[in-house]
Structure formats: structure tokens, C-alpha cells
Coordinates of C-alpha atoms and ligand atoms in Angstrom, one line a residue:
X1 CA -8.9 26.8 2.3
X2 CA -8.3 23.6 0.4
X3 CA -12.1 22.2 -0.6
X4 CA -13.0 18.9 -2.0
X5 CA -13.1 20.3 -5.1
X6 CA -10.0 20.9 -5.0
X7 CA -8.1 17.4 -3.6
X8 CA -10.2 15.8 -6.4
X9 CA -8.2 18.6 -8.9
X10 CA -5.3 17.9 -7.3
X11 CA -5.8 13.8 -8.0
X12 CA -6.4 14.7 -11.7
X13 CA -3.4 16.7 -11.9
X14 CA -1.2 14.0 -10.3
X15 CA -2.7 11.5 -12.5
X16 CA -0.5 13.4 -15.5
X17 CA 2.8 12.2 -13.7
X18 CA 2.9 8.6 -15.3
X19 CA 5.6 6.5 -16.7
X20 CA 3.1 5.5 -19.4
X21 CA 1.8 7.9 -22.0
X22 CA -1.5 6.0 -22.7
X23 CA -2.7 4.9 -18.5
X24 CA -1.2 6.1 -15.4
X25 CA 1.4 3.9 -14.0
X26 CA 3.7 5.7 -11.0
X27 CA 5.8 2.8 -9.9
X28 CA 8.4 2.7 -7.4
X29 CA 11.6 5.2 -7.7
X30 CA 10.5 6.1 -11.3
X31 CA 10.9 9.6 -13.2
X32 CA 6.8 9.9 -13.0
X33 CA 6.9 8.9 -9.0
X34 CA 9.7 12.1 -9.1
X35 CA 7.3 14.4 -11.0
X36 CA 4.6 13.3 -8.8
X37 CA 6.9 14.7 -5.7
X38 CA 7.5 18.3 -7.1
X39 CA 3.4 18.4 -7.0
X40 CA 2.6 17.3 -4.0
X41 CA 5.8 19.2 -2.4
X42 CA 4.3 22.4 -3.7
X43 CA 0.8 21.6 -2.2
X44 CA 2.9 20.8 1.2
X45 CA 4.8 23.7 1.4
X46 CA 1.7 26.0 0.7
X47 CA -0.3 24.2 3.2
X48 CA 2.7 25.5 5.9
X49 CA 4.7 22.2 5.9
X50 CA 8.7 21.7 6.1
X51 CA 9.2 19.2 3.2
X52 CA 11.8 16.9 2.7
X53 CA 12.4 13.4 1.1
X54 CA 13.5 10.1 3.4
X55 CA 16.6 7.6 2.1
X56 CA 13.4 5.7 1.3
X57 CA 11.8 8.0 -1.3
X58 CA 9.3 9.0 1.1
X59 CA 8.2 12.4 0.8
X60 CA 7.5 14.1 4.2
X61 CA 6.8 17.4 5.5
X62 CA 5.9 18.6 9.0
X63 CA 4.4 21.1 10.9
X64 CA 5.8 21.9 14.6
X65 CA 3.8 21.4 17.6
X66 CA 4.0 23.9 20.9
X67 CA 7.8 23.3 20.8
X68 CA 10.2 22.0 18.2
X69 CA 10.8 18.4 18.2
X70 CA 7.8 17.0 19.4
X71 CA 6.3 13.5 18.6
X72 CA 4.6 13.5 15.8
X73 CA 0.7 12.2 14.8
X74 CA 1.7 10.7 10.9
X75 CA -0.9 11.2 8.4
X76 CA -0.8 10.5 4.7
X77 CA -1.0 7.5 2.4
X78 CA 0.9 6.5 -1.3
X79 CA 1.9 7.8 -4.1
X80 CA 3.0 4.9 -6.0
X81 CA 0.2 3.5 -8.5
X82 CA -0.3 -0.1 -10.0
X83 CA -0.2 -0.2 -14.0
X84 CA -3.2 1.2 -15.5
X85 CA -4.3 2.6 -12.4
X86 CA -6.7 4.8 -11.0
X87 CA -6.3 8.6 -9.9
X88 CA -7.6 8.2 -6.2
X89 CA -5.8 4.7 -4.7
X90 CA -3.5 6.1 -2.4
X91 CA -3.0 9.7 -4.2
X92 CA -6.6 11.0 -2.3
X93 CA -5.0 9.7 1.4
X94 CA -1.9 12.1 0.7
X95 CA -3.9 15.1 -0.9
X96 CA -6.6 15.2 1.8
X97 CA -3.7 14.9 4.5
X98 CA -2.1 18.2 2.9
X99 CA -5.6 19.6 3.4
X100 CA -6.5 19.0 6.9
X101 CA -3.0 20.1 8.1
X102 CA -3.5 23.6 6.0
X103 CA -7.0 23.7 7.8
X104 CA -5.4 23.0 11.2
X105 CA -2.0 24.6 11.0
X106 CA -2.9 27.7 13.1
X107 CA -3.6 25.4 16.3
X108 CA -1.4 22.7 15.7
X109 CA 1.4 25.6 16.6
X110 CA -0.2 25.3 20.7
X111 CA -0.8 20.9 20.6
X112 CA 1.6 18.8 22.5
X113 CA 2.7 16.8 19.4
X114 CA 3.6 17.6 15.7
X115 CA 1.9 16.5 12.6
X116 CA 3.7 15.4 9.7
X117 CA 2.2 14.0 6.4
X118 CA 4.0 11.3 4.9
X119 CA 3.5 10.5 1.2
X120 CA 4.6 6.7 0.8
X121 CA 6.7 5.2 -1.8
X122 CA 5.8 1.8 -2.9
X123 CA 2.8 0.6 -1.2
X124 CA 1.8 -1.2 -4.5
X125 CA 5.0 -2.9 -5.0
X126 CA 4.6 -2.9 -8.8
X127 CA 8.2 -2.7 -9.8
X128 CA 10.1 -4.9 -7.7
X129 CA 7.3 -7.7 -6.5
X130 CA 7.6 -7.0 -2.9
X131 CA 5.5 -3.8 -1.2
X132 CA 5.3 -1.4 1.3
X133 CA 8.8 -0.8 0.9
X134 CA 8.7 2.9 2.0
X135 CA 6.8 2.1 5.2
X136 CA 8.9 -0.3 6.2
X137 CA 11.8 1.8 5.9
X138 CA 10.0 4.1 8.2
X139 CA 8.6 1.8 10.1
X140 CA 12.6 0.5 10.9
X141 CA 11.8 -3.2 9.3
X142 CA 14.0 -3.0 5.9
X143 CA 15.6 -5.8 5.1
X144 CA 18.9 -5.3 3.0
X145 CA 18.2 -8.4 0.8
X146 CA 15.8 -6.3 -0.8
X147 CA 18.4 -3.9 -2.8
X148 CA 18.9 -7.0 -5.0
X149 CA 15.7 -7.5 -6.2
X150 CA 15.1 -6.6 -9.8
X151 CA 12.3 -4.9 -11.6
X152 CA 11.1 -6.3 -15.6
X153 CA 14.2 -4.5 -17.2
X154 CA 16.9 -6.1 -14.0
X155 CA 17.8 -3.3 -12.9
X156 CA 18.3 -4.0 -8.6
X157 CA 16.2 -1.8 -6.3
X158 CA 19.9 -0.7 -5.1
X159 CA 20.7 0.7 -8.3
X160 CA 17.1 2.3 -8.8
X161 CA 17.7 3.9 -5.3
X162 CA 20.6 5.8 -6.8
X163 CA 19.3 6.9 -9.9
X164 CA 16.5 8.4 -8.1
X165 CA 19.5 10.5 -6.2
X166 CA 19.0 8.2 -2.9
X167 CA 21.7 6.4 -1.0
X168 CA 21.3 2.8 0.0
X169 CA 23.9 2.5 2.8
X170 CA 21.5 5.5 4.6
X171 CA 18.2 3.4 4.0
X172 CA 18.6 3.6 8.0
X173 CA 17.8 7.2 8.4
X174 CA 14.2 6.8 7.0
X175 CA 13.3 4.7 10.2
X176 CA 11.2 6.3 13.1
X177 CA 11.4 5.3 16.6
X178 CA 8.1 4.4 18.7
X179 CA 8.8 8.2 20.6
X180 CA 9.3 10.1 17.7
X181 CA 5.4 9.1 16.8
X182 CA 1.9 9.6 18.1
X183 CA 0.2 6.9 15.9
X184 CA -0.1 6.9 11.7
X185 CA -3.9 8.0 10.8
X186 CA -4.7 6.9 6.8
X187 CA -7.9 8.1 4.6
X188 CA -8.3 5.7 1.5
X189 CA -10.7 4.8 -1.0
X190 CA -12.7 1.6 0.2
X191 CA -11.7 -0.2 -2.9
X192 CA -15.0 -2.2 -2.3
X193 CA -18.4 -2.1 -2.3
X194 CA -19.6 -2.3 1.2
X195 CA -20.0 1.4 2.1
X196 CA -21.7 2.0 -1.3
X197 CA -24.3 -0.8 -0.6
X198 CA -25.0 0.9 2.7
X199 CA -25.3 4.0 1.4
X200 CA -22.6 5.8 3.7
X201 CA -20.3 8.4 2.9
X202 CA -17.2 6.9 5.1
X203 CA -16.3 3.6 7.1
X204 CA -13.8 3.5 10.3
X205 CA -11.6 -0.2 9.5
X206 CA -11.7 -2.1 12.5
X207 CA -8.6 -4.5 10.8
X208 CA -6.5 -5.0 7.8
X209 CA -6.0 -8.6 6.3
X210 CA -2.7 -10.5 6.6
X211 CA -1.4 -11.0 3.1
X212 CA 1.4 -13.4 1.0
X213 CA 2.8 -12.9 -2.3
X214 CA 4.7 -15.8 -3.8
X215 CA 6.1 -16.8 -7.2
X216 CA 5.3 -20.8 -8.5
X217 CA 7.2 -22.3 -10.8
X218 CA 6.1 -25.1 -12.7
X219 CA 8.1 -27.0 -14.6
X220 CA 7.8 -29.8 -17.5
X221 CA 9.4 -30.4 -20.9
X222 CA 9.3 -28.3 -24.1
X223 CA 8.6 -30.8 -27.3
X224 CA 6.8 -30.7 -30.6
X225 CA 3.2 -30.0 -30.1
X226 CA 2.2 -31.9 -33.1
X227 CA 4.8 -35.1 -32.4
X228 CA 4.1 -35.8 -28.7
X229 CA 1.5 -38.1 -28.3
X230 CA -0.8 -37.0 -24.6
X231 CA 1.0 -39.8 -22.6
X232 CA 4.4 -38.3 -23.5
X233 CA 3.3 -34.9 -23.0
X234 CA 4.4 -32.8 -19.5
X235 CA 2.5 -29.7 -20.6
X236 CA 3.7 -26.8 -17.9
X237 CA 1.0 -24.6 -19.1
X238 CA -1.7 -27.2 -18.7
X239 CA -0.6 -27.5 -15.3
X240 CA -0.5 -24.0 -14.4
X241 CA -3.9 -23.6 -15.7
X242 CA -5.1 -26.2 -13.5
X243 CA -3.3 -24.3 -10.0
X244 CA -4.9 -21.3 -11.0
X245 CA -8.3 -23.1 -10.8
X246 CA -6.9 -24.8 -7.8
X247 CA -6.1 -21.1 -6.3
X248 CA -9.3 -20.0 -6.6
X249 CA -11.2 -23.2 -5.4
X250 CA -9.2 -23.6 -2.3
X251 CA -9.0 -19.8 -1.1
X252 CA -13.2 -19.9 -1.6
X253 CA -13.2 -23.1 0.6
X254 CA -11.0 -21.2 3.6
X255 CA -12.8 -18.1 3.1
X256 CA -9.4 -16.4 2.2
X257 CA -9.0 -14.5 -1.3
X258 CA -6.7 -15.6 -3.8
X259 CA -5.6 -14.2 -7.1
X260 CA -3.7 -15.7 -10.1
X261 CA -2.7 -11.9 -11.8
X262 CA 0.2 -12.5 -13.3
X263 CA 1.6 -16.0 -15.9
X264 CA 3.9 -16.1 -18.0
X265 CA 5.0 -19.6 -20.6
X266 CA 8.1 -20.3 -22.0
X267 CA 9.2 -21.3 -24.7
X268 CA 5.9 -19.3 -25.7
X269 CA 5.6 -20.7 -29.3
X270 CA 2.7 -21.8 -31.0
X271 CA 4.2 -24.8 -31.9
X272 CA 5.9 -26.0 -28.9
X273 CA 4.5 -27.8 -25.8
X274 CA 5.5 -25.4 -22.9
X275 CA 7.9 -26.1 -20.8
X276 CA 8.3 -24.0 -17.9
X277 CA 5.1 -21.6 -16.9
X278 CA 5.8 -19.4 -14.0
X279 CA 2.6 -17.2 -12.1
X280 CA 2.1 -15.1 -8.9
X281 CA -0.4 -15.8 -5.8
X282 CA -1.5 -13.1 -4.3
X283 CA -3.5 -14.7 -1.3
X284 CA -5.2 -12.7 1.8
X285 CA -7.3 -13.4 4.9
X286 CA -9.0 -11.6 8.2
X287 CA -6.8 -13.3 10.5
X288 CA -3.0 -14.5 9.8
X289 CA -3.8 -18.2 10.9
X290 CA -6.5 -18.3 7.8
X291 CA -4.3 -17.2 5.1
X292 CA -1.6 -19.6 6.6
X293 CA -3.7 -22.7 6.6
X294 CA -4.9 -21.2 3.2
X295 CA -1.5 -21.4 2.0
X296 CA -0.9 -25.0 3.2
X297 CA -3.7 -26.5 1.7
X298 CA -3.0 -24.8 -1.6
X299 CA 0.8 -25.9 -2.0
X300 CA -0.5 -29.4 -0.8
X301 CA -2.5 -29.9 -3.5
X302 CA -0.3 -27.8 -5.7
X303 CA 2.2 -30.6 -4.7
X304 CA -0.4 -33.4 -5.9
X305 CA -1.5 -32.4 -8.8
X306 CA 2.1 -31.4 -10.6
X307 CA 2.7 -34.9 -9.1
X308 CA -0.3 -36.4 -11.0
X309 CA 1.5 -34.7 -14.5
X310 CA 4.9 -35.0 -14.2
X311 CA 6.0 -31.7 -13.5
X312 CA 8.3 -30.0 -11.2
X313 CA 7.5 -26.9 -8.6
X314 CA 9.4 -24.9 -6.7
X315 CA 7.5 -22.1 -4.8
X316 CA 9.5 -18.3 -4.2
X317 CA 8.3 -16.6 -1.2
X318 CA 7.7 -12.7 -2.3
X319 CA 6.4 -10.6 0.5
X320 CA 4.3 -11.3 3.6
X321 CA 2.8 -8.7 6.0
X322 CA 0.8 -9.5 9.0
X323 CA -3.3 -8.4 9.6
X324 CA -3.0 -5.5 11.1
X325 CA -5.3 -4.8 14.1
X326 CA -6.4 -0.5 14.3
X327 CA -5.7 0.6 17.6
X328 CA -9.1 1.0 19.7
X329 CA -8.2 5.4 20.6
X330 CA -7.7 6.0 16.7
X331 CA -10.5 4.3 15.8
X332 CA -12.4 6.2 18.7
X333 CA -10.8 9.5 17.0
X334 CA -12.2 8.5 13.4
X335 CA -15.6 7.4 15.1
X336 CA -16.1 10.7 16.5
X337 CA -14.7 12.4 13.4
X338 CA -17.4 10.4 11.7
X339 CA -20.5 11.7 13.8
X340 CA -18.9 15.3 13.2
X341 CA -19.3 14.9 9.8
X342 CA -22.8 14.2 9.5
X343 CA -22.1 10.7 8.1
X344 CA -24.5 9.2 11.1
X345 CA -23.5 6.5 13.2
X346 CA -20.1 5.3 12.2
X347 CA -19.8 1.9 10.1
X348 CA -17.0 -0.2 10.8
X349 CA -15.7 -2.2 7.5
X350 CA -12.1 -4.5 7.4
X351 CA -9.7 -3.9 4.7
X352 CA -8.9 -6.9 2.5
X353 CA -6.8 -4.3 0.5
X354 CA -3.2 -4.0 1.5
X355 CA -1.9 -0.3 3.1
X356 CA 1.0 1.0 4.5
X357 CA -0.5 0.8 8.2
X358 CA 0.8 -2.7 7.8
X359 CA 3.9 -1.6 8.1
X360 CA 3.7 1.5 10.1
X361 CA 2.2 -0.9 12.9
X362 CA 5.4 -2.0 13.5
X363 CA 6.6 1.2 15.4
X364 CA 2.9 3.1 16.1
X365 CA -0.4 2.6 16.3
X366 CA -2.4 2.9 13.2
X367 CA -6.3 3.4 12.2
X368 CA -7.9 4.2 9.1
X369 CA -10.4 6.3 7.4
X370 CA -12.5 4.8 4.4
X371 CA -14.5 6.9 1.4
X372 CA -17.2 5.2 -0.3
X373 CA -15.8 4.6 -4.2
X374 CA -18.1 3.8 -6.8
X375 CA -19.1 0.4 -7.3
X376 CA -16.0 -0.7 -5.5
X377 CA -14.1 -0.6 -8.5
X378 CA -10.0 0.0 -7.6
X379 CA -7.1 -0.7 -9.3
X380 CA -8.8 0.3 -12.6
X381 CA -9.1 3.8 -14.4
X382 CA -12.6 3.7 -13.7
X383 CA -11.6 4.8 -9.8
X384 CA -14.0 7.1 -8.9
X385 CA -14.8 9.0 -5.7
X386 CA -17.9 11.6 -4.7
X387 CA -16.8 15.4 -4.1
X388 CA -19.7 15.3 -1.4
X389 CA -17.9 12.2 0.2
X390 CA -14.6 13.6 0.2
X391 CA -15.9 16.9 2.1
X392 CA -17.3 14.3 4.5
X393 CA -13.6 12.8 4.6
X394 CA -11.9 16.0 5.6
X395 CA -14.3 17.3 8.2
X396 CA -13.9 13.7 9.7
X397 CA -10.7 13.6 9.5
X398 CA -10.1 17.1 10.6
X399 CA -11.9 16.5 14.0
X400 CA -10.5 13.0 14.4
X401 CA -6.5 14.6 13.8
X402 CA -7.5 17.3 16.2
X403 CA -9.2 14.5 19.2
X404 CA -5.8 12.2 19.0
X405 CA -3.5 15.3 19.2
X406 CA -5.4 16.3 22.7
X407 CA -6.2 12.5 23.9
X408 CA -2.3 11.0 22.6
X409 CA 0.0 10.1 25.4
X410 CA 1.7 12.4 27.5
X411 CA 4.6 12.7 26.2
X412 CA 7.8 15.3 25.6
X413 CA 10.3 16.0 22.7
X414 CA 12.3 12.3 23.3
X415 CA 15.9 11.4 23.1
X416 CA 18.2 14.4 21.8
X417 CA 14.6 16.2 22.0
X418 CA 14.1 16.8 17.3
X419 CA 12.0 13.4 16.9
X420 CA 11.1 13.7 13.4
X421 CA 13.0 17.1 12.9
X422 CA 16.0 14.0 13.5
X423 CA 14.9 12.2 10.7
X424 CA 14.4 15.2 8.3
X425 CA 18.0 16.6 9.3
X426 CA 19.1 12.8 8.3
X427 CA 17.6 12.7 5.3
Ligands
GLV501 C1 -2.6 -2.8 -2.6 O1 -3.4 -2.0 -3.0 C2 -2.9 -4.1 -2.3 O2 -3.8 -4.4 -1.6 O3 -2.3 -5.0 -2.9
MN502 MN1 -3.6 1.9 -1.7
MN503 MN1 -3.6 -0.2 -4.5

């Protein structure tokens, strides 16, 4: 049987499969996200799992309930990375997914539903600026648009698609409907420090926080930084450097979070007054209506002070997903799963981290499993996660897979009766 010890091996291994010789960095339809496939795909198929990979770059495997065809319960996470990343972000949710389907594959063969573990492409959205773009093909919600966006180098997610041996025009046969699915269960590091201040192995999220990314542009004029005399000046960079304060003022007022992580300043010369400096906004909030007002009162005074300089902005919208309520029954499932463990009475925590629930919501109901990390550090190689927590994790999440298998809705194999066997014979 597949022990703690061993998902926590398995993370390390998967943290060799990087893009970047020096810090792990698994972006989006990359050669490392490939290399991190043929891993994971050999854990699947030893665990008892059909594999095969969605026109998303989703990699998927399955294990047939009492009949072929059934609906399936979706477990699983990411397997994308940010740059620099951590080992557990995503990679543990996949790799402890693998490990409760080998520990329940002998009964899952009498349940009245499949299980299928889903390891997600692109829930980081690293390489291309917008995210979740594997769930939302499985979820049915792509948006062609997105095969022209273009990573650092411009190369268009269409092209990228195709180089990884995928097929845009069948982006479509990635999607699931409603009846093909039971409901999408997630484990994941907390990536903060509540469960660690409260001493507790795991957390059941009640909610995960609506989120915006956008691009501003701001926009003066390039001239000699020695000849222009301060009146003259319309110093982009000065500007920007105000917003960002502005960001992080107004997101503290609303009670949203806000973050400034990526500037950039052209002409980018020592010498030269910049002219143009462009940055991202990452904002997020508990309930859509907060982040939106957020938003407002941030481009509103945005608007006032590139007024007050001279300076010119134009604001690109990047990606937006909507807080995601867990569904009451799979939060039930993970409370119970909880108690099994030994963890005590269950603590509920909401996610201000993005996951690919967001997306999944869209065609099932999701909930979500969270590990205690240490000292809430994520997005950062010092990502670290207890072996004793993770045990906690898989017992939890064994019992809750196995009470939302017996407690999901009645239902039969839908439609031409393969549900997911469809999509893997479309894939
Ligand atoms: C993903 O980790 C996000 O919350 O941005
Ligand atoms: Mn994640
Ligand atoms: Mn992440």
C-alpha cells in the first residue's frame, strides 16, 4: 500500500521534472509538465487506473464502478507549478488521489459510481497569464479566444497545444457533462497559516475566494533624466510605484487582498525617464461583490492619481473566476473523513488561494480537503508538509471518497451509458 512516506517520495521525485535546472518551474504544456505525466501515469496505472490524457493536457485515469460507464466521483488536483516553486502545491492533491484509489480499488469494483483522478494542467496559469485552463476545459467553460494568448517567448497557447501533441479544434472533448460526474473532491496544502496556529492536522474549506487578474498600463513620456526639470517630467514608473501602494492600501481598506507581483519599465535605461511601466493585479475576496467593489475603488483612484501626473492608463482584463461555495454533502463527507482520522472535531478554514474547484463548480459540486503546511509558506521552495499530516490526509480522505460514493445521487450510466469512459475514448 501506498504510505505517506511514500506520496511525500513521490513529490520529491516529481519536483526533478522542471523546465528550470536551478528551481522547479512545471508550467503549462511544457516538456517538464510532459515528464511530470510519464510519473504520475506510472503511479496511476500501478494503483489499477485506465490512464489517458484530455485535448486539455489533463492527465486522467479511472477505475470502473459496479458496471462500466458509471458517473464518476473526480479526485485529484495540479500538476502545473509557479516559477520557483514548491514540491507539494498541487503535486500532493494528485499523488494522495493515486493513493486512496489503490487503497480503495478492490471495493470501488461493487459502488454505484466510478472514480477517476484527474491531474490538472494549468491551475497556476504561469505561462499564458490566465489559469485554470485545464479545469475549464473539463469543466465545458473554454473560451476559444484563449488559443491566442501568448506566453514570454509569443508563442500562442494554440501553437503550444500542438507541440505538446494536442489538437485545438478537439479542446471540446475534454469537457464533462453534469451526469458523467458525482462531484470533484480536492486535498491541498493550506498555503496558510491557520491550521498550523491551531495546531490541527487538516481543515474542511467551507468557500474559495472570487479572484481577478488584470494587466495596467501606465503610460507617460520617455526624456532625459538629467534635462527634464520635475514640472516637465511624466515619470511612468513614479506612477506605477504610487498604484502599487494604492493596491495595497485600498484592498486592506475592503478587506480584499491585493498583490502587485509582476512590473516591468520601458525604455528601462538608467538614464532615461520611463515611459511606459506595465504591472499585474492579482486581487481576491470572500464573496464576489467584495472583490468587485474592491476593483472599483482601486481603478477610481487609479484613474485620479495618473490624472494628477499626466499619465495615461488603460486596464487589460486577464482572468476572473467566481468564489466558489463547497457543496454542504462533500463537506459532510470530508467532516466525517476528518473525525475518522483522529484529527478531532473538524476545523472549517476558506481558501483565499485559487484551485481548480473554481472551475470544476461549473459542471459538479466540489469540496476540499486542507493539510496543515509549515508556517503557511506556499509558492516558495520552502513548501513543506508533515508525513504524520499527510497519513491523516489519506485516512480522511479515504473514508470521505468511500461516504460520497454510498451517499451520491442515485443515478445510472447516462446518455450512450460510457460517461467518462466517453471522454477517454475522445481523447
Ligand atoms: C494559485 O495558487 C493561486 O491562488 O493563484
Ligand atoms: Mn494549487
Ligand atoms: Mn499555487
Amino acid at each position: 500500500m501506498t504510505t505517506a512516506a511514500d506520496v511525500l517520495a513521490r513529490c520529491d521525485a516529481l519536483a526533478a521534472c522542471s523546465d528550470n535546472p536551478d528551481h522547479l518551474d512545471r508550467a503549462h504544456l511544457t516538456p517538464a509538465l510532459a515528464a511530470a505525466h510519464g510519473l504520475v501515469e506510472g503511479w496511476m496505472t500501478a494503483a489499477g487506473l485506465r490512464t489517458w490524457r484530455d485535448q486539455a493536457g489533463n492527465l486522467c485515469g479511472r477505475v470502473e464502478g459496479r458496471e462500466p460507464g458509471l458517473p464518476a466521483l473526480l479526485l485529484g488536483s495540479h500538476l502545473d507549478t509557479v516559477p520557483d516553486a514548491g514540491r507539494y502545491d498541487g503535486m500532493l492533491g494528485v499523488l494522495m488521489a493515486v493513493a486512496v484509489v489503490e487503497r480503495l480499488r478492490d471495493e470501488v469494483t461493487t459502488w454505484p459510481c466510478a472514480l477517476e483522478v484527474v491531474g490538472f494542467t494549468d491551475e497556476e496559469g504561469a505561462r499564458f497569464g490566465t489559469a485554470l485552463l485545464g479545469s475549464r476545459a473539463l469543466a465545458g467553460s473554454w473560451d476559444d479566444a484563449w488559443w491566442a494568448l501568448r506566453d514570454a517567448d509569443g508563442t500562442t497557447l494554440a501553437q503550444a497545444a500542438r507541440d505538446f501533441g494536442l489538437d485545438p479544434a478537439r479542446i471540446g472533448t475534454a469537457a464533462r457533462q453534469p451526469d458523467d460526474l458525482v462531484g470533484y473532491l480536492e486535498a491541498h496544502i493550506e498555503q496558510g497559516p491557520l491550521l498550523e496556529e491551531a495546531d490541527r492536522s487538516l481543515g474542511v474549506v467551507t468557500s474559495i475566494a472570487g479572484a481577478q487578474r488584470f494587466r495596467v498600463e501606465v503610460v507617460g513620456e520617455a526624456r532625459h533624466a538629467g534635462g527634464t526639470p520635475y514640472p516637465r517630467r511624466r515619470d511612468a514608473l513614479v506612477g506605477a510605484a504610487e498604484a502599487v501602494l494604492l493596491v495595497e492600501s485600498t484592498a486592506r481598506r475592503t478587506g480584499a487582498i491585493a498583490t502587485v507581483g509582476q512590473i516591468s519599465v520601458e525604455p528601462g535605461a538608467v538614464n532615461v525617464i520611463p515611459g511606459r511601466a506595465v504591472f499585474s493585479v492579482d486581487l481576491r475576496a470572500a464573496t464576489d461583490a467584495q472583490r468587485d467593489a474592491t476593483r472599483h475603488e482601486l481603478l477610481t483612484g487609479l484613474e485620479a492619481l495618473c490624472a494628477a501626473r499626466g499619465l495615461r492608463m488603460t486596464v487589460t482584463d486577464l482572468y476572473e473566476a467566481p468564489a466558489t461555495p463547497c457543496a454542504g454533502w462533500l463537506r459532510d463527507a470530508l467532516r466525517s473523513g476528518v473525525v475518522a482520522s483522529g484529527d478531532g472535531d473538524p476545523m472549517d478554514v476558506w481558501s483565499p488561494a485559487g484551485h481548480d474547484g473554481m472551475a470544476a463548480a461549473a459542471v459538479t459540486d466540489v469540496g476540499m480537503l486542507f493539510l496543515r503546511c509549515h508556517d503557511g509558506i506556499s509558492h516558495h521552495p520552502d513548501e513543506a508538509v508533515r508525513e504524520q499530516d499527510v497519513a491523516a490526509g489519506l485516512d480522511a480522505f479515504t473514508t470521505a471518497v468511500r461516504e460520497v460514493a454510498h451517499h451520491a445521487p442515485a443515478r445510472t450510466a447516462p446518455g450512450d451509458g460510457r460517461s467518462g469512459a466517453r471522454a477517454e475514448a475522445r481523447a
